[in-house]
Every structure is written in C-alpha cells, then in structure tokens.
Amino acid sequence: KQKSFQNEHTKAHINILFSASWLSIKGAKMLKSFGISPQQFNILRILRGMHPSPGSIKALTERMIDKSSNASRLVDKLLAKSLVVKDKCSADNRRAEVLISDEGLQLLEAASKKMDELAYGLAENISNEEARQLNELLDKLRG
C-alpha cells in the first residue's frame, strides 16, 4: 500500500517478496486440510519425481525450494504420518534412503490437484502470455 518507492527496482524487490509471501500463505492454508506444510509438500513432490528410486536427505535438501528448512526433520514428520519410508543405505550405514509411500503418493495426488487449482486461479488475473512473460523475467532476475 506504499505510494512511492525509491525507484522501480526497489518496488520490484518488495513486490516480489510480498507476492511470494501472499502465495505461500494461500498454499499453506490449502495444504493444512491435508495435514502437511508447504515444506513437507515440497519433499513429497521431490520424492515423487525420484520414484521408484529413493532419495537421500542431501539430495532432498539440494532440491528443496526453502533451503532453510531442515529436510531430516521434515522427513521424520512425514515418516510419522506414514507418507514416506526411510531405510539405511546398504552401501553407507550413515546415509538414509527415503522413498515416498503409497499413502504419500495418494495424498500428494489430492493435494497437488488443490495446489493446481490455486495456480489456475492466477489465470483469472493474468493471461497465459503474461504468465510466460513473468516466468521469463523471474528466470532472468535469477541470472
């Protein structure tokens, strides 16, 4: 609601942060009905992409959107909900291998449909062409 900014780059910076937070809050509310957090959803999506192969905690951490999240703790919470299976790596006892369970795949499918509805809801405000342009600009911003 700020009326003026130092310059357009400052405004863009704040706008990106504000928009990311807005989307994050909407996503978190949607995922709450599934009993998972956005970070847990991200872990499940990564594991689905690796399926049927397992992933290590290190691989999950490298692929996570929120790099400040503790992947090991998130996996333990998903394990308690029977959404993942965790085993010791046969080649290295210090390493754990994580695999999404059938229950995790089912929950992820339902939660993904709801998250897709959120993304499709953006189409009410911006066109496909504008979304493509936004993607290009955000990719360019990150270099």
mmCIF file of N, CA and C in Angstrom:
data_model
loop_
_atom_site.group_PDB
_atom_site.id
_atom_site.type_symbol
_atom_site.label_atom_id
_atom_site.label_comp_id
_atom_site.label_asym_id
_atom_site.label_seq_id
_atom_site.Cartn_x
_atom_site.Cartn_y
_atom_site.Cartn_z
ATOM 1 N N LYS A 1 0.802 -1.196 0.000
ATOM 2 C CA LYS A 1 0.000 0.000 0.000
ATOM 3 C C LYS A 1 0.844 1.259 0.000
ATOM 4 N N GLN A 2 2.154 1.058 -0.012
ATOM 5 C CA GLN A 2 3.058 2.203 -0.076
ATOM 6 C C GLN A 2 2.855 2.922 -1.401
ATOM 7 N N LYS A 3 2.809 4.255 -1.341
ATOM 8 C CA LYS A 3 2.501 5.030 -2.536
ATOM 9 C C LYS A 3 3.717 5.317 -3.405
ATOM 10 N N SER A 4 4.872 5.482 -2.778
ATOM 11 C CA SER A 4 6.055 5.777 -3.588
ATOM 12 C C SER A 4 7.237 4.961 -3.079
ATOM 13 N N PHE A 5 8.142 4.695 -3.997
ATOM 14 C CA PHE A 5 9.331 3.925 -3.683
ATOM 15 C C PHE A 5 10.546 4.704 -4.163
ATOM 16 N N GLN A 6 11.702 4.338 -3.641
ATOM 17 C CA GLN A 6 12.947 4.994 -4.017
ATOM 18 C C GLN A 6 13.156 4.921 -5.529
ATOM 19 N N ASN A 7 12.867 3.735 -6.109
ATOM 20 C CA ASN A 7 12.987 3.541 -7.545
ATOM 21 C C ASN A 7 12.218 2.272 -7.927
ATOM 22 N N GLU A 8 12.129 1.989 -9.209
ATOM 23 C CA GLU A 8 11.368 0.827 -9.686
ATOM 24 C C GLU A 8 11.994 -0.494 -9.258
ATOM 25 N N HIS A 9 13.319 -0.553 -9.143
ATOM 26 C CA HIS A 9 13.967 -1.791 -8.712
ATOM 27 C C HIS A 9 13.624 -2.114 -7.258
ATOM 28 N N THR A 10 13.594 -1.085 -6.408
ATOM 29 C CA THR A 10 13.201 -1.281 -5.010
ATOM 30 C C THR A 10 11.754 -1.747 -4.938
ATOM 31 N N LYS A 11 10.892 -1.112 -5.729
ATOM 32 C CA LYS A 11 9.481 -1.506 -5.768
ATOM 33 C C LYS A 11 9.340 -2.956 -6.236
ATOM 34 N N ALA A 12 10.089 -3.347 -7.263
ATOM 35 C CA ALA A 12 10.032 -4.719 -7.779
ATOM 36 C C ALA A 12 10.489 -5.712 -6.711
ATOM 37 N N HIS A 13 11.555 -5.366 -6.006
ATOM 38 C CA HIS A 13 12.070 -6.234 -4.946
ATOM 39 C C HIS A 13 11.001 -6.481 -3.882
ATOM 40 N N ILE A 14 10.410 -5.421 -3.399
ATOM 41 C CA ILE A 14 9.377 -5.532 -2.360
ATOM 42 C C ILE A 14 8.150 -6.256 -2.913
ATOM 43 N N ASN A 15 7.801 -5.977 -4.154
ATOM 44 C CA ASN A 15 6.643 -6.609 -4.775
ATOM 45 C C ASN A 15 6.843 -8.124 -4.883
ATOM 46 N N ILE A 16 8.044 -8.560 -5.255
ATOM 47 C CA ILE A 16 8.332 -9.996 -5.350
ATOM 48 C C ILE A 16 8.227 -10.652 -3.971
ATOM 49 N N LEU A 17 8.825 -10.024 -2.955
ATOM 50 C CA LEU A 17 8.753 -10.572 -1.597
ATOM 51 C C LEU A 17 7.308 -10.646 -1.100
ATOM 52 N N PHE A 18 6.558 -9.582 -1.322
ATOM 53 C CA PHE A 18 5.161 -9.544 -0.888
ATOM 54 C C PHE A 18 4.341 -10.611 -1.610
ATOM 55 N N SER A 19 4.540 -10.730 -2.922
ATOM 56 C CA SER A 19 3.788 -11.710 -3.715
ATOM 57 C C SER A 19 4.136 -13.141 -3.314
ATOM 58 N N ALA A 20 5.416 -13.398 -3.055
ATOM 59 C CA ALA A 20 5.840 -14.733 -2.622
ATOM 60 C C ALA A 20 5.183 -15.089 -1.291
ATOM 61 N N SER A 21 5.145 -14.149 -0.391
ATOM 62 C CA SER A 21 4.512 -14.378 0.912
ATOM 63 C C SER A 21 3.008 -14.612 0.750
ATOM 64 N N TRP A 22 2.377 -13.831 -0.099
ATOM 65 C CA TRP A 22 0.934 -13.964 -0.364
ATOM 66 C C TRP A 22 0.619 -15.355 -0.910
ATOM 67 N N LEU A 23 1.402 -15.808 -1.893
ATOM 68 C CA LEU A 23 1.198 -17.141 -2.465
ATOM 69 C C LEU A 23 1.480 -18.237 -1.447
ATOM 70 N N SER A 24 2.504 -18.036 -0.643
ATOM 71 C CA SER A 24 2.877 -19.015 0.378
ATOM 72 C C SER A 24 1.760 -19.194 1.406
ATOM 73 N N ILE A 25 1.175 -18.102 1.823
ATOM 74 C CA ILE A 25 0.084 -18.161 2.804
ATOM 75 C C ILE A 25 -1.125 -18.878 2.206
ATOM 76 N N LYS A 26 -1.463 -18.563 0.953
ATOM 77 C CA LYS A 26 -2.583 -19.241 0.286
ATOM 78 C C LYS A 26 -2.316 -20.738 0.175
ATOM 79 N N GLY A 27 -1.099 -21.105 -0.209
ATOM 80 C CA GLY A 27 -0.742 -22.521 -0.332
ATOM 81 C C GLY A 27 -0.770 -23.236 1.009
ATOM 82 N N ALA A 28 -0.251 -22.594 2.042
ATOM 83 C CA ALA A 28 -0.224 -23.202 3.376
ATOM 84 C C ALA A 28 -1.635 -23.463 3.889
ATOM 85 N N LYS A 29 -2.550 -22.520 3.646
ATOM 86 C CA LYS A 29 -3.950 -22.713 4.061
ATOM 87 C C LYS A 29 -4.555 -23.909 3.345
ATOM 88 N N MET A 30 -4.263 -24.041 2.065
ATOM 89 C CA MET A 30 -4.809 -25.139 1.278
ATOM 90 C C MET A 30 -4.249 -26.487 1.750
ATOM 91 N N LEU A 31 -2.959 -26.514 2.027
ATOM 92 C CA LEU A 31 -2.312 -27.772 2.429
ATOM 93 C C LEU A 31 -2.656 -28.181 3.856
ATOM 94 N N LYS A 32 -3.080 -27.218 4.664
ATOM 95 C CA LYS A 32 -3.427 -27.513 6.057
ATOM 96 C C LYS A 32 -4.516 -28.583 6.140
ATOM 97 N N SER A 33 -5.452 -28.565 5.194
ATOM 98 C CA SER A 33 -6.531 -29.559 5.205
ATOM 99 C C SER A 33 -6.013 -30.978 4.941
ATOM 100 N N PHE A 34 -4.800 -31.092 4.404
ATOM 101 C CA PHE A 34 -4.175 -32.395 4.163
ATOM 102 C C PHE A 34 -3.224 -32.782 5.301
ATOM 103 N N GLY A 35 -3.056 -31.884 6.264
ATOM 104 C CA GLY A 35 -2.201 -32.158 7.412
ATOM 105 C C GLY A 35 -0.713 -32.071 7.114
ATOM 106 N N ILE A 36 -0.363 -31.329 6.061
ATOM 107 C CA ILE A 36 1.052 -31.157 5.730
ATOM 108 C C ILE A 36 1.373 -29.679 5.517
ATOM 109 N N SER A 37 2.651 -29.363 5.678
ATOM 110 C CA SER A 37 3.128 -27.999 5.461
ATOM 111 C C SER A 37 3.604 -27.858 4.013
ATOM 112 N N PRO A 38 3.792 -26.622 3.559
ATOM 113 C CA PRO A 38 4.341 -26.433 2.207
ATOM 114 C C PRO A 38 5.708 -27.114 2.033
ATOM 115 N N GLN A 39 6.518 -27.106 3.082
ATOM 116 C CA GLN A 39 7.835 -27.740 3.002
ATOM 117 C C GLN A 39 7.707 -29.260 2.885
ATOM 118 N N GLN A 40 6.754 -29.848 3.613
ATOM 119 C CA GLN A 40 6.513 -31.291 3.512
ATOM 120 C C GLN A 40 5.960 -31.630 2.130
ATOM 121 N N PHE A 41 5.082 -30.790 1.604
ATOM 122 C CA PHE A 41 4.556 -30.962 0.252
ATOM 123 C C PHE A 41 5.699 -30.967 -0.754
ATOM 124 N N ASN A 42 6.650 -30.054 -0.575
ATOM 125 C CA ASN A 42 7.801 -29.968 -1.471
ATOM 126 C C ASN A 42 8.636 -31.255 -1.413
ATOM 127 N N ILE A 43 8.859 -31.785 -0.212
ATOM 128 C CA ILE A 43 9.605 -33.048 -0.059
ATOM 129 C C ILE A 43 8.873 -34.176 -0.782
ATOM 130 N N LEU A 44 7.562 -34.259 -0.609
ATOM 131 C CA LEU A 44 6.787 -35.314 -1.264
ATOM 132 C C LEU A 44 6.866 -35.185 -2.788
ATOM 133 N N ARG A 45 6.798 -33.967 -3.291
ATOM 134 C CA ARG A 45 6.892 -33.762 -4.749
ATOM 135 C C ARG A 45 8.265 -34.183 -5.276
ATOM 136 N N ILE A 46 9.305 -33.861 -4.536
ATOM 137 C CA ILE A 46 10.660 -34.257 -4.942
ATOM 138 C C ILE A 46 10.755 -35.777 -4.974
ATOM 139 N N LEU A 47 10.245 -36.430 -3.919
ATOM 140 C CA LEU A 47 10.307 -37.893 -3.852
ATOM 141 C C LEU A 47 9.470 -38.544 -4.949
ATOM 142 N N ARG A 48 8.331 -37.934 -5.298
ATOM 143 C CA ARG A 48 7.523 -38.462 -6.393
ATOM 144 C C ARG A 48 8.310 -38.382 -7.706
ATOM 145 N N GLY A 49 9.056 -37.322 -7.885
ATOM 146 C CA GLY A 49 9.879 -37.171 -9.077
ATOM 147 C C GLY A 49 11.001 -38.192 -9.155
ATOM 148 N N MET A 50 11.468 -38.656 -8.013
ATOM 149 C CA MET A 50 12.540 -39.655 -7.968
ATOM 150 C C MET A 50 11.988 -41.088 -8.024
ATOM 151 N N HIS A 51 10.721 -41.234 -7.712
ATOM 152 C CA HIS A 51 10.086 -42.550 -7.596
ATOM 153 C C HIS A 51 10.241 -43.359 -8.873
ATOM 154 N N PRO A 52 10.567 -44.610 -8.864
ATOM 155 C CA PRO A 52 10.596 -45.512 -7.711
ATOM 156 C C PRO A 52 11.935 -45.566 -6.981
ATOM 157 N N SER A 53 12.890 -44.746 -7.390
ATOM 158 C CA SER A 53 14.177 -44.721 -6.692
ATOM 159 C C SER A 53 14.057 -43.898 -5.416
ATOM 160 N N PRO A 54 14.820 -44.259 -4.394
ATOM 161 C CA PRO A 54 14.815 -43.461 -3.164
ATOM 162 C C PRO A 54 15.709 -42.240 -3.313
ATOM 163 N N GLY A 55 15.561 -41.319 -2.385
ATOM 164 C CA GLY A 55 16.412 -40.136 -2.360
ATOM 165 C C GLY A 55 17.095 -40.015 -1.017
ATOM 166 N N SER A 56 18.254 -39.409 -1.015
ATOM 167 C CA SER A 56 18.964 -39.165 0.241
ATOM 168 C C SER A 56 18.513 -37.815 0.815
ATOM 169 N N ILE A 57 18.778 -37.621 2.092
ATOM 170 C CA ILE A 57 18.471 -36.337 2.733
ATOM 171 C C ILE A 57 19.232 -35.214 2.013
ATOM 172 N N LYS A 58 20.469 -35.493 1.640
ATOM 173 C CA LYS A 58 21.278 -34.492 0.930
ATOM 174 C C LYS A 58 20.624 -34.111 -0.399
ATOM 175 N N ALA A 59 20.154 -35.101 -1.151
ATOM 176 C CA ALA A 59 19.507 -34.823 -2.441
ATOM 177 C C ALA A 59 18.229 -34.018 -2.241
ATOM 178 N N LEU A 60 17.478 -34.338 -1.196
ATOM 179 C CA LEU A 60 16.251 -33.589 -0.909
ATOM 180 C C LEU A 60 16.578 -32.136 -0.581
ATOM 181 N N THR A 61 17.585 -31.937 0.258
ATOM 182 C CA THR A 61 17.988 -30.583 0.658
ATOM 183 C C THR A 61 18.394 -29.758 -0.564
ATOM 184 N N GLU A 62 19.143 -30.376 -1.475
ATOM 185 C CA GLU A 62 19.601 -29.661 -2.668
ATOM 186 C C GLU A 62 18.446 -29.233 -3.562
ATOM 187 N N ARG A 63 17.363 -30.007 -3.579
ATOM 188 C CA ARG A 63 16.245 -29.731 -4.489
ATOM 189 C C ARG A 63 15.117 -28.923 -3.861
ATOM 190 N N MET A 64 15.149 -28.735 -2.556
ATOM 191 C CA MET A 64 14.061 -28.034 -1.875
ATOM 192 C C MET A 64 13.982 -26.568 -2.286
ATOM 193 N N ILE A 65 12.768 -26.042 -2.323
ATOM 194 C CA ILE A 65 12.556 -24.622 -2.607
ATOM 195 C C ILE A 65 13.052 -23.785 -1.431
ATOM 196 N N ASP A 66 12.652 -24.174 -0.211
ATOM 197 C CA ASP A 66 13.027 -23.449 1.005
ATOM 198 C C ASP A 66 14.296 -24.083 1.569
ATOM 199 N N LYS A 67 15.439 -23.521 1.215
ATOM 200 C CA LYS A 67 16.726 -24.100 1.614
ATOM 201 C C LYS A 67 16.978 -24.006 3.118
ATOM 202 N N SER A 68 16.226 -23.166 3.824
ATOM 203 C CA SER A 68 16.437 -23.023 5.265
ATOM 204 C C SER A 68 15.701 -24.098 6.066
ATOM 205 N N SER A 69 14.868 -24.885 5.415
ATOM 206 C CA SER A 69 14.146 -25.954 6.109
ATOM 207 C C SER A 69 15.077 -27.121 6.389
ATOM 208 N N ASN A 70 14.805 -27.829 7.484
ATOM 209 C CA ASN A 70 15.583 -28.989 7.880
ATOM 210 C C ASN A 70 14.961 -30.231 7.245
ATOM 211 N N ALA A 71 15.546 -30.719 6.177
ATOM 212 C CA ALA A 71 14.993 -31.851 5.430
ATOM 213 C C ALA A 71 14.874 -33.096 6.298
ATOM 214 N N SER A 72 15.837 -33.329 7.150
ATOM 215 C CA SER A 72 15.817 -34.511 8.016
ATOM 216 C C SER A 72 14.601 -34.471 8.952
ATOM 217 N N ARG A 73 14.342 -33.318 9.538
ATOM 218 C CA ARG A 73 13.195 -33.154 10.433
ATOM 219 C C ARG A 73 11.884 -33.306 9.668
ATOM 220 N N LEU A 74 11.827 -32.749 8.469
ATOM 221 C CA LEU A 74 10.625 -32.860 7.642
ATOM 222 C C LEU A 74 10.350 -34.322 7.274
ATOM 223 N N VAL A 75 11.398 -35.056 6.929
ATOM 224 C CA VAL A 75 11.247 -36.476 6.592
ATOM 225 C C VAL A 75 10.738 -37.240 7.802
ATOM 226 N N ASP A 76 11.249 -36.929 8.991
ATOM 227 C CA ASP A 76 10.785 -37.615 10.206
ATOM 228 C C ASP A 76 9.295 -37.362 10.449
ATOM 229 N N LYS A 77 8.837 -36.150 10.182
ATOM 230 C CA LYS A 77 7.407 -35.844 10.345
ATOM 231 C C LYS A 77 6.571 -36.600 9.316
ATOM 232 N N LEU A 78 7.066 -36.694 8.083
ATOM 233 C CA LEU A 78 6.357 -37.449 7.045
ATOM 234 C C LEU A 78 6.370 -38.939 7.359
ATOM 235 N N LEU A 79 7.442 -39.416 7.937
ATOM 236 C CA LEU A 79 7.554 -40.818 8.351
ATOM 237 C C LEU A 79 6.511 -41.139 9.424
ATOM 238 N N ALA A 80 6.337 -40.232 10.372
ATOM 239 C CA ALA A 80 5.347 -40.417 11.438
ATOM 240 C C ALA A 80 3.923 -40.468 10.887
ATOM 241 N N LYS A 81 3.704 -39.847 9.739
ATOM 242 C CA LYS A 81 2.384 -39.842 9.089
ATOM 243 C C LYS A 81 2.254 -40.964 8.062
ATOM 244 N N SER A 82 3.276 -41.830 7.970
ATOM 245 C CA SER A 82 3.315 -42.958 7.019
ATOM 246 C C SER A 82 3.285 -42.504 5.561
ATOM 247 N N LEU A 83 3.778 -41.304 5.290
ATOM 248 C CA LEU A 83 3.791 -40.780 3.920
ATOM 249 C C LEU A 83 5.099 -41.090 3.205
ATOM 250 N N VAL A 84 6.130 -41.471 3.970
ATOM 251 C CA VAL A 84 7.409 -41.887 3.410
ATOM 252 C C VAL A 84 7.915 -43.110 4.164
ATOM 253 N N VAL A 85 8.874 -43.780 3.544
ATOM 254 C CA VAL A 85 9.567 -44.911 4.159
ATOM 255 C C VAL A 85 11.041 -44.532 4.188
ATOM 256 N N LYS A 86 11.706 -44.813 5.304
ATOM 257 C CA LYS A 86 13.115 -44.453 5.455
ATOM 258 C C LYS A 86 13.903 -45.703 5.825
ATOM 259 N N ASP A 87 14.957 -45.969 5.083
ATOM 260 C CA ASP A 87 15.819 -47.120 5.340
ATOM 261 C C ASP A 87 17.272 -46.680 5.338
ATOM 262 N N LYS A 88 18.102 -47.476 5.998
ATOM 263 C CA LYS A 88 19.549 -47.248 5.930
ATOM 264 C C LYS A 88 20.036 -47.657 4.544
ATOM 265 N N CYS A 89 20.951 -46.901 4.026
ATOM 266 C CA CYS A 89 21.560 -47.218 2.738
ATOM 267 C C CYS A 89 22.450 -48.449 2.904
ATOM 268 N N SER A 90 22.290 -49.425 2.027
ATOM 269 C CA SER A 90 23.086 -50.652 2.139
ATOM 270 C C SER A 90 24.575 -50.390 1.895
ATOM 271 N N ALA A 91 24.890 -49.391 1.080
ATOM 272 C CA ALA A 91 26.287 -49.077 0.772
ATOM 273 C C ALA A 91 26.945 -48.198 1.834
ATOM 274 N N ASP A 92 26.137 -47.423 2.581
ATOM 275 C CA ASP A 92 26.681 -46.486 3.567
ATOM 276 C C ASP A 92 25.691 -46.379 4.721
ATOM 277 N N ASN A 93 26.013 -46.991 5.858
ATOM 278 C CA ASN A 93 25.110 -47.022 7.017
ATOM 279 C C ASN A 93 24.816 -45.642 7.592
ATOM 280 N N ARG A 94 25.667 -44.658 7.289
ATOM 281 C CA ARG A 94 25.431 -43.306 7.809
ATOM 282 C C ARG A 94 24.368 -42.572 7.016
ATOM 283 N N ARG A 95 24.056 -43.067 5.833
ATOM 284 C CA ARG A 95 23.123 -42.396 4.931
ATOM 285 C C ARG A 95 21.756 -43.072 4.965
ATOM 286 N N ALA A 96 20.720 -42.268 4.974
ATOM 287 C CA ALA A 96 19.354 -42.791 4.932
ATOM 288 C C ALA A 96 18.798 -42.626 3.523
ATOM 289 N N GLU A 97 18.025 -43.595 3.103
ATOM 290 C CA GLU A 97 17.325 -43.514 1.821
ATOM 291 C C GLU A 97 15.846 -43.334 2.113
ATOM 292 N N VAL A 98 15.236 -42.381 1.433
ATOM 293 C CA VAL A 98 13.838 -42.044 1.671
ATOM 294 C C VAL A 98 13.052 -42.318 0.399
ATOM 295 N N LEU A 99 11.911 -42.960 0.568
ATOM 296 C CA LEU A 99 11.045 -43.314 -0.562
ATOM 297 C C LEU A 99 9.615 -42.899 -0.212
ATOM 298 N N ILE A 100 8.906 -42.311 -1.147
ATOM 299 C CA ILE A 100 7.510 -41.946 -0.905
ATOM 300 C C ILE A 100 6.682 -43.227 -0.842
ATOM 301 N N SER A 101 5.776 -43.291 0.125
ATOM 302 C CA SER A 101 4.929 -44.479 0.292
ATOM 303 C C SER A 101 3.695 -44.373 -0.608
ATOM 304 N N ASP A 102 2.951 -45.459 -0.702
ATOM 305 C CA ASP A 102 1.697 -45.419 -1.469
ATOM 306 C C ASP A 102 0.741 -44.391 -0.878
ATOM 307 N N GLU A 103 0.696 -44.323 0.462
ATOM 308 C CA GLU A 103 -0.152 -43.320 1.123
ATOM 309 C C GLU A 103 0.312 -41.907 0.769
ATOM 310 N N GLY A 104 1.630 -41.733 0.708
ATOM 311 C CA GLY A 104 2.186 -40.435 0.345
ATOM 312 C C GLY A 104 1.840 -40.051 -1.080
ATOM 313 N N LEU A 105 1.899 -41.020 -1.986
ATOM 314 C CA LEU A 105 1.536 -40.757 -3.385
ATOM 315 C C LEU A 105 0.067 -40.365 -3.504
ATOM 316 N N GLN A 106 -0.804 -41.044 -2.759
ATOM 317 C CA GLN A 106 -2.237 -40.736 -2.809
ATOM 318 C C GLN A 106 -2.520 -39.352 -2.249
ATOM 319 N N LEU A 107 -1.923 -39.038 -1.099
ATOM 320 C CA LEU A 107 -2.135 -37.716 -0.506
ATOM 321 C C LEU A 107 -1.580 -36.637 -1.431
ATOM 322 N N LEU A 108 -0.412 -36.893 -2.002
ATOM 323 C CA LEU A 108 0.208 -35.912 -2.889
ATOM 324 C C LEU A 108 -0.643 -35.655 -4.126
ATOM 325 N N GLU A 109 -1.248 -36.693 -4.661
ATOM 326 C CA GLU A 109 -2.107 -36.515 -5.829
ATOM 327 C C GLU A 109 -3.273 -35.589 -5.499
ATOM 328 N N ALA A 110 -3.919 -35.823 -4.368
ATOM 329 C CA ALA A 110 -5.059 -34.986 -3.970
ATOM 330 C C ALA A 110 -4.614 -33.556 -3.654
ATOM 331 N N ALA A 111 -3.503 -33.419 -2.928
ATOM 332 C CA ALA A 111 -3.013 -32.085 -2.563
ATOM 333 C C ALA A 111 -2.543 -31.326 -3.809
ATOM 334 N N SER A 112 -1.939 -32.038 -4.753
ATOM 335 C CA SER A 112 -1.472 -31.399 -5.985
ATOM 336 C C SER A 112 -2.640 -30.845 -6.792
ATOM 337 N N LYS A 113 -3.753 -31.559 -6.798
ATOM 338 C CA LYS A 113 -4.940 -31.055 -7.506
ATOM 339 C C LYS A 113 -5.388 -29.728 -6.912
ATOM 340 N N LYS A 114 -5.386 -29.639 -5.590
ATOM 341 C CA LYS A 114 -5.789 -28.397 -4.925
ATOM 342 C C LYS A 114 -4.780 -27.272 -5.194
ATOM 343 N N MET A 115 -3.501 -27.604 -5.172
ATOM 344 C CA MET A 115 -2.479 -26.589 -5.445
ATOM 345 C C MET A 115 -2.553 -26.133 -6.902
ATOM 346 N N ASP A 116 -2.889 -27.068 -7.809
ATOM 347 C CA ASP A 116 -3.072 -26.688 -9.215
ATOM 348 C C ASP A 116 -4.241 -25.724 -9.354
ATOM 349 N N GLU A 117 -5.302 -25.942 -8.572
ATOM 350 C CA GLU A 117 -6.448 -25.022 -8.595
ATOM 351 C C GLU A 117 -6.003 -23.619 -8.183
ATOM 352 N N LEU A 118 -5.106 -23.552 -7.205
ATOM 353 C CA LEU A 118 -4.578 -22.250 -6.778
ATOM 354 C C LEU A 118 -3.818 -21.593 -7.934
ATOM 355 N N ALA A 119 -2.971 -22.377 -8.604
ATOM 356 C CA ALA A 119 -2.212 -21.836 -9.736
ATOM 357 C C ALA A 119 -3.141 -21.419 -10.869
ATOM 358 N N TYR A 120 -4.154 -22.240 -11.139
ATOM 359 C CA TYR A 120 -5.102 -21.895 -12.209
ATOM 360 C C TYR A 120 -5.912 -20.656 -11.836
ATOM 361 N N GLY A 121 -6.094 -20.433 -10.543
ATOM 362 C CA GLY A 121 -6.797 -19.238 -10.081
ATOM 363 C C GLY A 121 -6.070 -17.963 -10.483
ATOM 364 N N LEU A 122 -4.759 -18.071 -10.656
ATOM 365 C CA LEU A 122 -4.000 -16.903 -11.105
ATOM 366 C C LEU A 122 -4.416 -16.483 -12.504
ATOM 367 N N ALA A 123 -4.927 -17.447 -13.276
ATOM 368 C CA ALA A 123 -5.340 -17.163 -14.657
ATOM 369 C C ALA A 123 -6.503 -16.167 -14.705
ATOM 370 N N GLU A 124 -7.187 -16.011 -13.578
ATOM 371 C CA GLU A 124 -8.255 -15.011 -13.522
ATOM 372 C C GLU A 124 -7.670 -13.599 -13.590
ATOM 373 N N ASN A 125 -6.425 -13.464 -13.168
ATOM 374 C CA ASN A 125 -5.797 -12.142 -13.087
ATOM 375 C C ASN A 125 -4.778 -11.876 -14.184
ATOM 376 N N ILE A 126 -4.125 -12.930 -14.669
ATOM 377 C CA ILE A 126 -3.136 -12.745 -15.727
ATOM 378 C C ILE A 126 -3.328 -13.815 -16.804
ATOM 379 N N SER A 127 -3.033 -13.448 -18.025
ATOM 380 C CA SER A 127 -3.189 -14.367 -19.151
ATOM 381 C C SER A 127 -2.017 -15.349 -19.216
ATOM 382 N N ASN A 128 -2.133 -16.352 -20.074
ATOM 383 C CA ASN A 128 -1.019 -17.284 -20.293
ATOM 384 C C ASN A 128 0.208 -16.540 -20.794
ATOM 385 N N GLU A 129 0.012 -15.592 -21.694
ATOM 386 C CA GLU A 129 1.131 -14.813 -22.233
ATOM 387 C C GLU A 129 1.796 -14.000 -21.127
ATOM 388 N N GLU A 130 0.995 -13.383 -20.261
ATOM 389 C CA GLU A 130 1.561 -12.622 -19.147
ATOM 390 C C GLU A 130 2.293 -13.540 -18.171
ATOM 391 N N ALA A 131 1.754 -14.736 -17.945
ATOM 392 C CA ALA A 131 2.427 -15.707 -17.080
ATOM 393 C C ALA A 131 3.765 -16.123 -17.689
ATOM 394 N N ARG A 132 3.795 -16.335 -19.009
ATOM 395 C CA ARG A 132 5.042 -16.682 -19.690
ATOM 396 C C ARG A 132 6.062 -15.553 -19.545
ATOM 397 N N GLN A 133 5.608 -14.308 -19.724
ATOM 398 C CA GLN A 133 6.497 -13.156 -19.579
ATOM 399 C C GLN A 133 7.021 -13.050 -18.140
ATOM 400 N N LEU A 134 6.133 -13.272 -17.184
ATOM 401 C CA LEU A 134 6.535 -13.227 -15.783
ATOM 402 C C LEU A 134 7.595 -14.288 -15.503
ATOM 403 N N ASN A 135 7.380 -15.509 -16.014
ATOM 404 C CA ASN A 135 8.366 -16.580 -15.835
ATOM 405 C C ASN A 135 9.713 -16.198 -16.434
ATOM 406 N N GLU A 136 9.684 -15.617 -17.629
ATOM 407 C CA GLU A 136 10.934 -15.191 -18.274
ATOM 408 C C GLU A 136 11.643 -14.128 -17.442
ATOM 409 N N LEU A 137 10.890 -13.168 -16.933
ATOM 410 C CA LEU A 137 11.501 -12.102 -16.132
ATOM 411 C C LEU A 137 12.071 -12.649 -14.827
ATOM 412 N N LEU A 138 11.350 -13.550 -14.175
ATOM 413 C CA LEU A 138 11.846 -14.112 -12.918
ATOM 414 C C LEU A 138 13.095 -14.962 -13.159
ATOM 415 N N ASP A 139 13.100 -15.734 -14.256
ATOM 416 C CA ASP A 139 14.293 -16.512 -14.621
ATOM 417 C C ASP A 139 15.472 -15.582 -14.896
ATOM 418 N N LYS A 140 15.197 -14.495 -15.608
ATOM 419 C CA LYS A 140 16.241 -13.514 -15.925
ATOM 420 C C LYS A 140 16.772 -12.861 -14.660
ATOM 421 N N LEU A 141 15.871 -12.563 -13.722
ATOM 422 C CA LEU A 141 16.262 -11.944 -12.450
ATOM 423 C C LEU A 141 17.275 -12.812 -11.701
ATOM 424 N N ARG A 142 17.045 -14.121 -11.718
ATOM 425 C CA ARG A 142 17.936 -15.051 -11.006
ATOM 426 C C ARG A 142 19.207 -15.349 -11.791
ATOM 427 N N GLY A 143 19.307 -14.810 -13.007
ATOM 428 C CA GLY A 143 20.524 -14.973 -13.798
ATOM 429 C C GLY A 143 20.573 -16.294 -14.467
#
